Amino acid sequence: MAKHSIEEQLEKRILILDGAMGTMLQNENLSAEDFGGEELDGCNENLVLTRPDVIEKIHHKYLEAGADIICTNTFGGTPLVLNEYDLGAKAEEINKRAVEIARQAVDRYSTSDWPRVAGGAMGGPTTKTLSVTGGITFDELEENFYVQAKALIEAGADVLLLETSQDMLNVKAGTLGVKRAFASTGKELPVMISGTIEPMGTTLAGQTIDAFYISIEHIKPLSVGLNCATGPEFMTDHIRSLAELSTGYISCYPNAGLPDEEGCYHESPESLSQKLKGFAEKGWLNIVGGCCGTTPAHIAAIREILKDEKPRRVPEKTHGHAVSGIEPLLYDDSMRPLFIGGERTNVIGSRKFKNLIIDGKFEEAAEIARAQVKNGAHVIDICLANPDRDELADIRGFMQEVVKKVKVPLVIDSTDEKVIEEALKFSQGKAIINSINLEDGEERFDAVLPLVKKYGASLVVGTIDEKGMAVDRHRKLEIAERSYQLLTEKWGIAPEDIIFDPLMFPVGTGDEQYIGSALETIEGIRLIKENCRRH
């Protein structure tokens, strides 16, 4: 791919991804000996060591069928998954060998006019989902993805594909592991992310596709899409939503329909390709392929039927302010006012909540948040800053429960960046961090902004600087403009992810020196809105 980057190819045409590896391996009727013995029977990834010829043959069949992108045989290539067969220690070797096999096949078929791509496949689900099964920490999962990504990069993959993702927390851990691998290898690759929507219309961990996309948009993936789970019919609404929302490319590689009770798939190459053509004709697709049940015949049919279809054009910008929990919150002026459920989930504002946290009754405390949502809160503000308690331990205990109770976006309200980061490791969605200001110069910005870049979040910014809290309208604007410039120019934060707090505190003090501050606050809001708008 030296002469032709995948981005250049995506501008010209719809790219074809290969089909199922597992289906093809089943058709080979392999014995336990092929896998390396009875105890390794079924470990497809180990075949790159024991039967590389079989893997190479399958890659060649998909390349002959017209695939542009060949995925490595590494779906279960994290040490975590390989340890189901006591092969975790061989993770690096297996991933590197898999890339070598795919790389040789891709290079054999590539021409200057038709470059082929070796994609390093990373199975997003692993055997543990942070939001559903538990049994592993965020940091442990990140380490597993790091080990795999580093091996795939070092062996020469062109892109990384984090696929069949059922839980956004797994995806976040995966993308952080990938970023670490980029840093340690000194090489950065495009990243493709593909989720799986269940027949009930959400991921296994409950997110809608809109919320899924908003949660991952900050890493600027090459593509976001859907694979597996269902046939193309069930994907229609979700692919349409992604195509409308995403500022990246869109991928779609469904199963050959839903499997029957015997595990057989019934979408023929003709029927599957015809349905995918319908998506392409609507302008939704950039990358198309097949998942479970698909074969080289499916890929050949898809390539033939899409050869004259135009790829989806990527919009520069598709939405304004957006945050998410399990569900998305895409804000526009018609929604005013937004309600933040805050004081009742704040240990400073609610004695009842404070005492529940002190008693370790985190599930009961989370019920308060659920009641707030039931009564109309659009987002929930969480503050556990009790000076007599370990805030880090409390946030860990409470977040585990509250994410099970509420679907709305969360506001993480803390002055301790360690607490903020711990909370973000439990939130599938794109949260709001409350808050930063310039009271100590840029110190607070320097502590919190790396977390915004790392996990994806919106940010509340107060109008305070080294001289103190702004009271009159012009000081509020002055501090807001300085903050806006730092955030957008120095830190690369999107304007729509900045929420200014012009500080109402002076209005309610009753102090004579603050008489008139209500009007100053209102006019300050007006000035900030006029001068610090999205461009």
Coordinates of C-alpha atoms in Angstrom, one line a residue, residues 7-305:
E7 CA -8.0 6.8 1.9
E8 CA -7.2 7.5 -1.8
Q9 CA -8.9 4.3 -2.8
L10 CA -12.0 5.1 -0.7
E11 CA -12.3 8.4 -2.5
K12 CA -12.6 6.6 -5.8
R13 CA -14.8 3.6 -5.2
I14 CA -16.6 1.3 -2.7
L15 CA -13.9 -1.1 -1.4
I16 CA -14.7 -4.8 -0.9
L17 CA -13.8 -6.5 2.3
D18 CA -13.4 -10.3 2.4
G19 CA -15.9 -12.8 3.8
A20 CA -16.0 -15.2 6.7
M21 CA -12.9 -17.0 7.9
G22 CA -14.7 -19.3 10.3
T23 CA -17.2 -20.5 7.6
M24 CA -14.3 -21.3 5.2
L25 CA -12.4 -23.2 7.9
Q26 CA -15.5 -25.3 8.7
N27 CA -15.6 -26.3 5.0
E28 CA -12.1 -27.5 5.3
N29 CA -13.2 -30.3 7.7
L30 CA -10.0 -30.0 9.7
S31 CA -9.1 -32.6 12.4
A32 CA -7.9 -32.0 15.9
E33 CA -4.3 -32.7 14.7
D34 CA -4.6 -29.8 12.3
F35 CA -5.2 -27.4 15.2
G36 CA -2.2 -28.8 17.1
G37 CA -3.9 -31.5 19.2
E38 CA -7.2 -32.3 21.0
E39 CA -6.7 -29.6 23.6
L40 CA -6.4 -26.9 20.8
D41 CA -9.2 -28.2 18.6
G42 CA -11.3 -25.2 17.5
C43 CA -8.6 -22.5 18.1
N44 CA -8.7 -21.0 14.6
E45 CA -5.9 -18.6 15.4
N46 CA -3.4 -21.3 16.1
L47 CA -3.8 -22.6 12.5
V48 CA -1.5 -19.8 11.4
L49 CA 1.2 -21.8 13.1
T50 CA 0.0 -25.4 12.4
R51 CA -1.7 -25.1 9.0
P52 CA -0.6 -21.8 7.4
D53 CA -1.3 -23.3 4.0
V54 CA -5.0 -23.5 4.8
I55 CA -5.2 -19.8 5.9
E56 CA -3.2 -18.8 2.8
K57 CA -5.5 -20.7 0.5
I58 CA -8.6 -19.0 2.0
H59 CA -6.9 -15.5 1.6
H60 CA -6.2 -16.4 -2.0
K61 CA -9.8 -17.4 -2.7
Y62 CA -11.1 -14.1 -1.4
L63 CA -8.5 -12.1 -3.4
E64 CA -9.5 -14.0 -6.5
A65 CA -13.1 -13.2 -5.8
G66 CA -12.2 -9.5 -5.9
A67 CA -11.6 -8.5 -2.2
D68 CA -9.7 -5.3 -1.7
I69 CA -9.1 -5.8 2.0
I70 CA -8.0 -9.2 3.5
C71 CA -8.4 -9.6 7.2
T72 CA -5.8 -11.6 9.2
N73 CA -6.9 -14.7 11.0
T74 CA -6.6 -13.0 14.4
F75 CA -10.2 -12.3 15.6
G76 CA -9.4 -14.0 18.9
G77 CA -5.8 -12.9 19.0
T78 CA -5.6 -11.2 22.3
P79 CA -3.8 -13.1 25.1
L80 CA -7.1 -13.1 27.0
V81 CA -8.9 -15.1 24.4
L82 CA -5.9 -17.3 23.5
N83 CA -5.6 -18.2 27.1
E84 CA -8.8 -20.2 26.8
Y85 CA -6.4 -22.7 25.1
D86 CA -3.4 -21.7 27.3
L87 CA -1.8 -20.0 24.3
G88 CA -1.7 -16.4 25.7
A89 CA 2.1 -16.4 25.8
K90 CA 2.1 -17.0 22.0
A91 CA -0.1 -14.0 21.2
E92 CA 2.7 -12.0 19.7
E93 CA 3.9 -14.9 17.6
I94 CA 0.4 -15.8 16.4
N95 CA -0.5 -12.3 15.4
K96 CA 2.8 -11.6 13.6
R97 CA 2.6 -14.9 11.7
A98 CA -1.0 -14.2 10.7
V99 CA 0.0 -10.8 9.2
E100 CA 2.9 -12.4 7.3
I101 CA 0.5 -14.9 5.7
A102 CA -2.0 -12.2 4.8
R103 CA 0.8 -9.8 3.7
Q104 CA 2.3 -12.4 1.3
A105 CA -1.2 -13.0 -0.3
V106 CA -2.0 -9.3 -0.6
D107 CA 1.4 -8.5 -2.1
R108 CA 1.0 -11.3 -4.6
Y109 CA -2.3 -9.9 -5.9
S110 CA -1.6 -6.2 -5.7
T111 CA -0.9 -4.1 -8.8
S112 CA -0.2 -0.4 -9.2
D113 CA -3.8 0.0 -10.5
W114 CA -5.4 -2.3 -7.9
P115 CA -3.6 -2.3 -4.6
R116 CA -4.9 -4.8 -2.0
V117 CA -4.9 -4.2 1.8
A118 CA -3.9 -6.3 4.7
G119 CA -6.2 -5.6 7.7
G120 CA -5.2 -6.6 11.2
A121 CA -8.4 -8.1 12.6
M122 CA -9.0 -7.5 16.3
G123 CA -12.1 -9.1 17.8
G124 CA -13.8 -6.4 19.9
P125 CA -15.9 -8.7 22.1
T126 CA -13.0 -10.9 23.4
T127 CA -14.5 -13.3 26.0
K128 CA -15.3 -10.6 28.5
T129 CA -17.4 -7.5 28.0
L130 CA -16.9 -4.8 30.6
S131 CA -20.5 -3.7 30.7
V132 CA -22.1 -7.1 30.5
T133 CA -20.0 -10.0 31.9
G134 CA -17.4 -8.1 33.8
G135 CA -14.6 -10.4 35.0
I136 CA -11.8 -8.1 33.8
T137 CA -10.8 -4.5 34.4
F138 CA -10.6 -1.7 31.8
D139 CA -6.9 -1.5 32.2
E140 CA -6.4 -5.3 31.8
L141 CA -8.4 -5.2 28.6
E142 CA -6.5 -2.3 27.3
E143 CA -3.2 -4.2 27.9
N144 CA -4.5 -7.2 26.0
F145 CA -5.4 -5.1 23.0
Y146 CA -2.1 -3.3 23.2
V147 CA -0.2 -6.6 22.9
Q148 CA -2.2 -7.6 19.9
A149 CA -2.1 -4.3 18.1
K150 CA 1.7 -3.9 18.6
A151 CA 2.3 -7.3 17.0
L152 CA 0.0 -6.6 14.1
I153 CA 1.6 -3.2 13.4
E154 CA 5.2 -4.5 13.7
A155 CA 4.4 -7.4 11.3
G156 CA 3.2 -5.0 8.6
A157 CA -0.6 -4.7 8.7
D158 CA -1.9 -1.7 6.6
V159 CA -5.0 -1.0 8.8
L160 CA -6.4 -2.2 12.1
L161 CA -10.0 -3.5 12.3
L162 CA -11.6 -3.6 15.7
E163 CA -14.7 -5.5 14.7
T164 CA -17.9 -7.2 16.0
S165 CA -17.9 -4.7 18.9
Q166 CA -20.8 -5.3 21.4
D167 CA -19.7 -3.0 24.2
M168 CA -18.4 0.5 23.8
L169 CA -16.2 0.1 26.9
N170 CA -14.4 -2.7 25.2
V171 CA -14.0 -0.5 22.1
K172 CA -12.6 2.3 24.3
A173 CA -10.1 0.0 25.9
G174 CA -9.2 -1.3 22.5
T175 CA -8.6 2.1 21.0
L176 CA -6.4 3.1 24.0
G177 CA -4.4 -0.1 23.5
V178 CA -4.0 0.7 19.8
K179 CA -2.9 4.3 20.6
R180 CA -0.3 2.9 23.0
A181 CA 0.9 0.5 20.3
F182 CA 1.2 3.5 17.8
A183 CA 3.3 5.3 20.4
S184 CA 5.6 2.3 21.1
T185 CA 6.1 1.3 17.5
G186 CA 6.3 4.9 16.2
K187 CA 3.9 3.9 13.4
E188 CA 0.3 5.0 13.1
L189 CA -2.3 3.1 11.0
P190 CA -5.9 3.9 10.0
V191 CA -8.4 2.2 12.4
M192 CA -11.7 0.7 11.3
I193 CA -14.3 0.2 13.9
S194 CA -17.3 -2.1 13.4
G195 CA -20.1 -2.7 15.9
T196 CA -22.8 -5.3 16.1
I197 CA -26.5 -4.5 16.6
E198 CA -28.7 -7.2 18.0
P199 CA -32.2 -7.9 16.7
M200 CA -33.6 -5.8 19.5
G201 CA -32.0 -2.7 17.9
T202 CA -29.0 -2.0 20.2
T203 CA -25.6 -3.4 21.0
L204 CA -25.4 -6.3 23.5
A205 CA -24.5 -3.7 26.1
G206 CA -27.6 -1.6 25.2
Q207 CA -26.3 1.3 23.1
T208 CA -28.1 2.6 20.1
I209 CA -26.0 3.1 17.0
D210 CA -26.2 6.9 17.3
A211 CA -24.8 6.7 20.9
F212 CA -22.2 4.2 19.7
Y213 CA -20.9 6.5 17.0
I214 CA -20.9 9.6 19.3
S215 CA -18.9 7.7 21.9
I216 CA -16.1 6.9 19.4
E217 CA -16.1 9.9 17.1
H218 CA -13.2 11.6 19.0
I219 CA -10.6 9.0 17.8
K220 CA -11.4 9.9 14.2
P221 CA -11.6 6.3 12.9
L222 CA -11.1 5.7 9.2
S223 CA -14.5 4.0 9.2
V224 CA -17.4 3.1 11.5
G225 CA -19.8 0.4 10.5
L226 CA -21.7 -2.7 11.3
N227 CA -21.0 -6.4 10.9
C228 CA -22.3 -9.8 12.0
A229 CA -25.4 -10.4 14.2
T230 CA -28.0 -10.1 11.5
G231 CA -28.6 -10.1 7.8
P232 CA -28.7 -6.8 5.9
E233 CA -32.5 -6.1 6.4
F234 CA -32.0 -5.6 10.2
M235 CA -29.1 -3.2 9.5
T236 CA -31.1 -0.8 7.3
D237 CA -32.1 1.8 9.8
H238 CA -28.8 1.6 11.6
I239 CA -26.7 2.0 8.5
R240 CA -28.8 4.9 7.4
S241 CA -28.3 6.6 10.8
L242 CA -24.6 6.1 10.6
A243 CA -24.4 7.4 7.1
E244 CA -26.2 10.6 8.2
L245 CA -24.2 11.1 11.4
S246 CA -20.6 10.0 10.5
T247 CA -17.8 12.3 9.3
G248 CA -15.8 9.2 8.4
Y249 CA -16.3 6.3 6.0
I250 CA -19.1 3.7 6.5
S251 CA -18.5 -0.1 6.4
C252 CA -21.1 -2.8 6.3
Y253 CA -20.5 -6.6 6.2
P254 CA -23.5 -8.6 7.4
N255 CA -23.9 -12.3 8.0
A256 CA -25.5 -14.3 5.2
G257 CA -28.8 -13.8 7.1
L258 CA -29.7 -15.0 10.5
P259 CA -28.6 -18.6 11.2
D260 CA -31.3 -21.3 11.6
E261 CA -31.5 -23.7 14.6
E262 CA -28.8 -25.8 12.9
G263 CA -26.5 -22.8 12.4
C264 CA -27.0 -22.7 8.7
Y265 CA -27.1 -19.3 6.8
H266 CA -29.6 -18.9 3.9
E267 CA -28.6 -15.7 2.1
S268 CA -27.3 -16.7 -1.3
P269 CA -24.6 -14.6 -3.0
E270 CA -27.3 -13.2 -5.3
S271 CA -29.7 -12.2 -2.6
L272 CA -27.1 -10.8 -0.2
S273 CA -25.4 -8.7 -2.9
Q274 CA -28.8 -7.4 -4.2
K275 CA -29.7 -6.2 -0.7
L276 CA -26.3 -4.5 -0.3
K277 CA -26.7 -2.8 -3.7
G278 CA -29.8 -1.2 -2.3
F279 CA -27.7 0.4 0.5
A280 CA -25.1 1.6 -2.1
E281 CA -27.8 3.1 -4.3
K282 CA -28.9 5.2 -1.4
G283 CA -25.4 6.5 -1.0
W284 CA -24.7 4.9 2.4
L285 CA -21.6 2.8 1.8
N286 CA -17.8 3.0 1.5
I287 CA -16.7 -0.5 2.5
V288 CA -18.7 -3.7 1.9
G289 CA -18.1 -7.3 2.7
G290 CA -19.4 -10.4 4.4
C291 CA -19.4 -11.9 7.9
C292 CA -20.6 -15.3 9.2
G293 CA -21.9 -17.6 6.5
T294 CA -20.4 -15.7 3.6
T295 CA -17.9 -17.3 1.1
P296 CA -15.8 -16.1 -1.9
A297 CA -18.9 -16.6 -4.0
H298 CA -20.7 -13.9 -1.9
I299 CA -17.7 -11.6 -2.2
A300 CA -17.5 -12.1 -6.0
A301 CA -21.3 -11.3 -6.3
I302 CA -20.9 -8.2 -4.2
R303 CA -18.0 -6.9 -6.2
E304 CA -19.8 -7.5 -9.5
I305 CA -23.0 -5.8 -8.5

